[in-house]
Amino acid sequence: MSVQERKQRERAERERLIVATARELAEQQGWDAVTTRRLAERIEYSQPVLYSHFRGKREIIGAVALEGATEMAAAIRAATATATATAAADGRRARVTALARTYLDFAARNPAVYDALFRLDGGLAFAQEDTPEPLKDAFAALLESLAEVAGDDVHPGVFTETFWAALHGLATLTRAGRLPPEYAEQRVALLVDRLAIV
């Protein structure tokens, strides 16, 4: 391995460490606790080293969001594939239900990542040509299962956006304590039954 390759590998490792540490700190104490000084102390590098990777907290939030989008897409695809494989009668219904449950579970289990994706400014473009691939792929993971249930007269992308917006609303309101948790499954069933044509 050349010196250049070793330096690139070390740089990538430091960057992963910064993102992982920021994510861990945000999940434990919230994004307000994530500062460059605290990150530098936790990873035992100087603040200038942090700034050589990220210009500030905004870029770190963006990196966490991209990582989270990749994880969310993988979780949704795995859940919908499993639902398809195990569904005896109605595979489409099982896929859409699995998608909804997985999305809501991801939001509940990863609140700081979810915030980085959808609430905080990570400097990422959404629904534009320059949208980063992990964000496009997360949307594609939703579209893959929802396009077939959109209905003949509905644009699949618009339907996916609407279904996603409903899931986001449920995730956000549940997390804020605005919705009683005992009706979570009923909400998923209503969303699938009334919005998706399955």
Short mmCIF file of C-alpha atoms in Angstrom, two decimals:
data_model
loop_
_atom_site.label_atom_id
_atom_site.label_comp_id
_atom_site.label_asym_id
_atom_site.label_seq_id
_atom_site.Cartn_x
_atom_site.Cartn_y
_atom_site.Cartn_z
CA MET A 1 0.00 0.00 0.00
CA SER A 2 1.36 3.39 -0.97
CA VAL A 3 1.68 6.28 1.44
CA GLN A 4 -1.11 8.07 -0.45
CA GLU A 5 -3.46 5.06 -0.13
CA ARG A 6 -2.68 4.74 3.58
CA LYS A 7 -3.42 8.45 4.12
CA GLN A 8 -6.70 8.15 2.22
CA ARG A 9 -7.69 5.11 4.28
CA GLU A 10 -6.82 6.89 7.54
CA ARG A 11 -8.80 9.95 6.42
CA ALA A 12 -11.85 7.81 5.61
CA GLU A 13 -11.56 6.08 8.99
CA ARG A 14 -11.41 9.43 10.80
CA GLU A 15 -14.44 10.64 8.87
CA ARG A 16 -16.41 7.49 9.81
CA LEU A 17 -15.38 7.99 13.44
CA ILE A 18 -16.56 11.61 13.41
CA VAL A 19 -19.94 10.66 11.92
CA ALA A 20 -20.41 7.69 14.25
CA THR A 21 -19.50 9.77 17.30
CA ALA A 22 -21.80 12.62 16.26
CA ARG A 23 -24.62 10.17 15.73
CA GLU A 24 -24.03 8.46 19.08
CA LEU A 25 -23.90 11.78 20.92
CA ALA A 26 -27.04 13.04 19.16
CA GLU A 27 -28.95 9.83 19.96
CA GLN A 28 -27.90 10.05 23.62
CA GLN A 29 -28.25 13.78 24.26
CA GLY A 30 -29.84 15.41 21.22
CA TRP A 31 -28.33 17.42 18.39
CA ASP A 32 -27.80 20.48 20.60
CA ALA A 33 -25.13 18.47 22.43
CA VAL A 34 -23.20 17.88 19.21
CA THR A 35 -20.53 20.56 18.97
CA THR A 36 -17.17 20.43 17.26
CA ARG A 37 -15.46 20.84 20.62
CA ARG A 38 -17.30 17.88 22.17
CA LEU A 39 -16.69 15.76 19.09
CA ALA A 40 -12.99 16.64 19.12
CA GLU A 41 -12.77 15.66 22.79
CA ARG A 42 -14.61 12.37 22.25
CA ILE A 43 -12.62 11.24 19.25
CA GLU A 44 -9.37 12.65 20.66
CA TYR A 45 -8.51 14.77 17.65
CA SER A 46 -8.16 18.52 17.49
CA GLN A 47 -10.92 20.75 16.19
CA PRO A 48 -8.82 21.66 13.12
CA VAL A 49 -8.74 17.93 12.23
CA LEU A 50 -12.55 17.88 12.42
CA TYR A 51 -12.72 20.96 10.21
CA SER A 52 -10.43 19.30 7.69
CA HIS A 53 -13.24 16.74 7.17
CA PHE A 54 -16.38 18.83 7.72
CA ARG A 55 -16.82 22.59 7.56
CA GLY A 56 -19.10 22.46 10.57
CA LYS A 57 -22.03 20.83 12.27
CA ARG A 58 -24.30 21.27 9.25
CA GLU A 59 -22.09 19.02 7.12
CA ILE A 60 -21.88 16.48 9.93
CA ILE A 61 -25.69 16.41 10.12
CA GLY A 62 -25.74 15.89 6.36
CA ALA A 63 -23.31 12.96 6.64
CA VAL A 64 -25.46 11.36 9.34
CA ALA A 65 -28.54 11.89 7.17
CA LEU A 66 -26.93 10.17 4.18
CA GLU A 67 -25.86 7.25 6.34
CA GLY A 68 -29.37 7.05 7.79
CA ALA A 69 -30.98 7.16 4.35
CA THR A 70 -28.87 4.18 3.29
CA GLU A 71 -29.87 2.27 6.41
CA MET A 72 -33.55 3.14 6.01
CA ALA A 73 -33.59 2.02 2.37
CA ALA A 74 -31.95 -1.29 3.30
CA ALA A 75 -34.39 -1.87 6.18
CA ILE A 76 -37.42 -1.14 3.99
CA ARG A 77 -36.19 -3.40 1.20
CA ALA A 78 -35.43 -6.24 3.61
CA ALA A 79 -38.83 -5.94 5.30
CA THR A 80 -40.79 -5.77 2.06
CA ALA A 81 -38.85 -8.70 0.59
CA THR A 82 -39.56 -10.79 3.68
CA ALA A 83 -43.23 -9.80 3.59
CA THR A 84 -43.45 -10.81 -0.06
CA ALA A 85 -41.79 -14.16 0.61
CA THR A 86 -44.03 -15.01 3.57
CA ALA A 87 -47.36 -13.58 2.38
CA ALA A 88 -49.73 -16.41 1.64
CA ALA A 89 -52.52 -14.48 -0.06
CA ASP A 90 -52.04 -10.75 -0.55
CA GLY A 91 -48.39 -9.94 -1.18
CA ARG A 92 -49.01 -6.28 -2.07
CA ARG A 93 -50.85 -5.61 1.18
CA ALA A 94 -48.15 -7.38 3.18
CA ARG A 95 -45.41 -5.35 1.44
CA VAL A 96 -47.10 -2.00 2.04
CA THR A 97 -47.84 -2.88 5.67
CA ALA A 98 -44.24 -4.01 6.19
CA LEU A 99 -42.99 -0.79 4.58
CA ALA A 100 -45.14 1.35 6.91
CA ARG A 101 -44.14 -0.57 10.05
CA THR A 102 -40.46 -0.53 9.13
CA TYR A 103 -40.47 3.20 8.39
CA LEU A 104 -42.18 4.02 11.69
CA ASP A 105 -39.91 1.65 13.59
CA PHE A 106 -36.81 3.21 12.02
CA ALA A 107 -38.01 6.69 13.03
CA ALA A 108 -38.71 5.55 16.59
CA ARG A 109 -35.42 3.67 17.05
CA ASN A 110 -33.23 6.36 15.45
CA PRO A 111 -34.66 9.74 16.43
CA ALA A 112 -31.44 11.72 15.92
CA VAL A 113 -30.87 10.15 12.51
CA TYR A 114 -34.49 10.78 11.58
CA ASP A 115 -34.08 14.41 12.64
CA ALA A 116 -30.92 14.69 10.54
CA LEU A 117 -32.84 13.32 7.56
CA PHE A 118 -36.05 15.30 7.81
CA ARG A 119 -35.96 18.04 10.41
CA LEU A 120 -32.51 19.57 10.54
CA ASP A 121 -30.54 21.43 7.88
CA GLY A 122 -27.78 19.14 6.70
CA GLY A 123 -27.22 21.12 3.54
CA LEU A 124 -28.73 18.38 1.38
CA ALA A 125 -30.97 18.93 -1.62
CA PHE A 126 -34.21 16.93 -1.70
CA ALA A 127 -36.29 16.24 -4.83
CA GLN A 128 -33.82 17.96 -7.13
CA GLU A 129 -31.31 16.89 -9.76
CA ASP A 130 -28.43 17.29 -7.31
CA THR A 131 -30.09 15.23 -4.59
CA PRO A 132 -27.45 12.83 -3.21
CA GLU A 133 -27.85 9.20 -4.27
CA PRO A 134 -28.60 7.83 -0.76
CA LEU A 135 -31.63 10.14 -0.51
CA LYS A 136 -32.80 9.17 -4.00
CA ASP A 137 -32.37 5.51 -3.09
CA ALA A 138 -34.38 5.86 0.13
CA PHE A 139 -37.24 7.33 -1.89
CA ALA A 140 -36.81 4.58 -4.49
CA ALA A 141 -37.15 1.97 -1.72
CA LEU A 142 -40.57 3.46 -0.90
CA LEU A 143 -41.55 3.78 -4.55
CA GLU A 144 -40.70 0.14 -5.30
CA SER A 145 -43.55 -1.10 -3.10
CA LEU A 146 -45.94 1.81 -3.41
CA ALA A 147 -45.99 2.34 -7.19
CA GLU A 148 -48.02 -0.81 -7.77
CA VAL A 149 -50.75 0.26 -5.32
CA ALA A 150 -51.06 3.89 -6.42
CA GLY A 151 -54.00 3.27 -8.71
CA ASP A 152 -54.33 3.69 -12.45
CA ASP A 153 -55.05 7.42 -12.44
CA VAL A 154 -52.40 8.44 -9.89
CA HIS A 155 -48.77 9.24 -10.62
CA PRO A 156 -46.70 6.68 -8.63
CA GLY A 157 -44.20 9.30 -7.47
CA VAL A 158 -46.92 11.64 -6.21
CA PHE A 159 -48.65 8.74 -4.46
CA THR A 160 -45.35 7.73 -2.83
CA GLU A 161 -44.78 11.30 -1.66
CA THR A 162 -48.28 11.41 -0.15
CA PHE A 163 -47.91 8.05 1.59
CA TRP A 164 -44.47 9.09 2.83
CA ALA A 165 -45.90 12.37 4.14
CA ALA A 166 -48.54 10.41 6.07
CA LEU A 167 -45.85 8.14 7.55
CA HIS A 168 -43.73 11.16 8.45
CA GLY A 169 -46.71 12.76 10.17
CA LEU A 170 -47.38 9.60 12.17
CA ALA A 171 -43.71 9.28 13.11
CA THR A 172 -43.41 12.92 14.15
CA LEU A 173 -46.68 13.11 16.08
CA THR A 174 -46.06 9.81 17.85
CA ARG A 175 -42.57 10.84 18.88
CA ALA A 176 -43.88 14.17 20.18
CA GLY A 177 -46.41 12.32 22.36
CA ARG A 178 -49.35 13.73 20.38
CA LEU A 179 -50.74 10.31 19.46
CA PRO A 180 -51.49 7.55 21.96
CA PRO A 181 -49.16 4.60 21.32
CA GLU A 182 -51.81 1.92 21.82
CA TYR A 183 -53.37 2.74 18.43
CA ALA A 184 -50.15 2.48 16.40
CA GLU A 185 -51.13 -0.73 14.59
CA GLN A 186 -54.63 0.58 13.91
CA ARG A 187 -53.13 3.70 12.32
CA VAL A 188 -50.92 1.58 10.04
CA ALA A 189 -53.92 -0.54 9.04
CA LEU A 190 -56.00 2.56 8.28
CA LEU A 191 -53.21 4.08 6.23
CA VAL A 192 -52.79 0.90 4.20
CA ASP A 193 -56.54 0.28 3.81
CA ARG A 194 -57.65 3.83 3.01
CA LEU A 195 -54.75 5.32 1.13
CA ALA A 196 -53.19 2.36 -0.67
CA ILE A 197 -55.39 0.51 -3.14
CA VAL A 198 -54.45 -3.01 -2.06
#
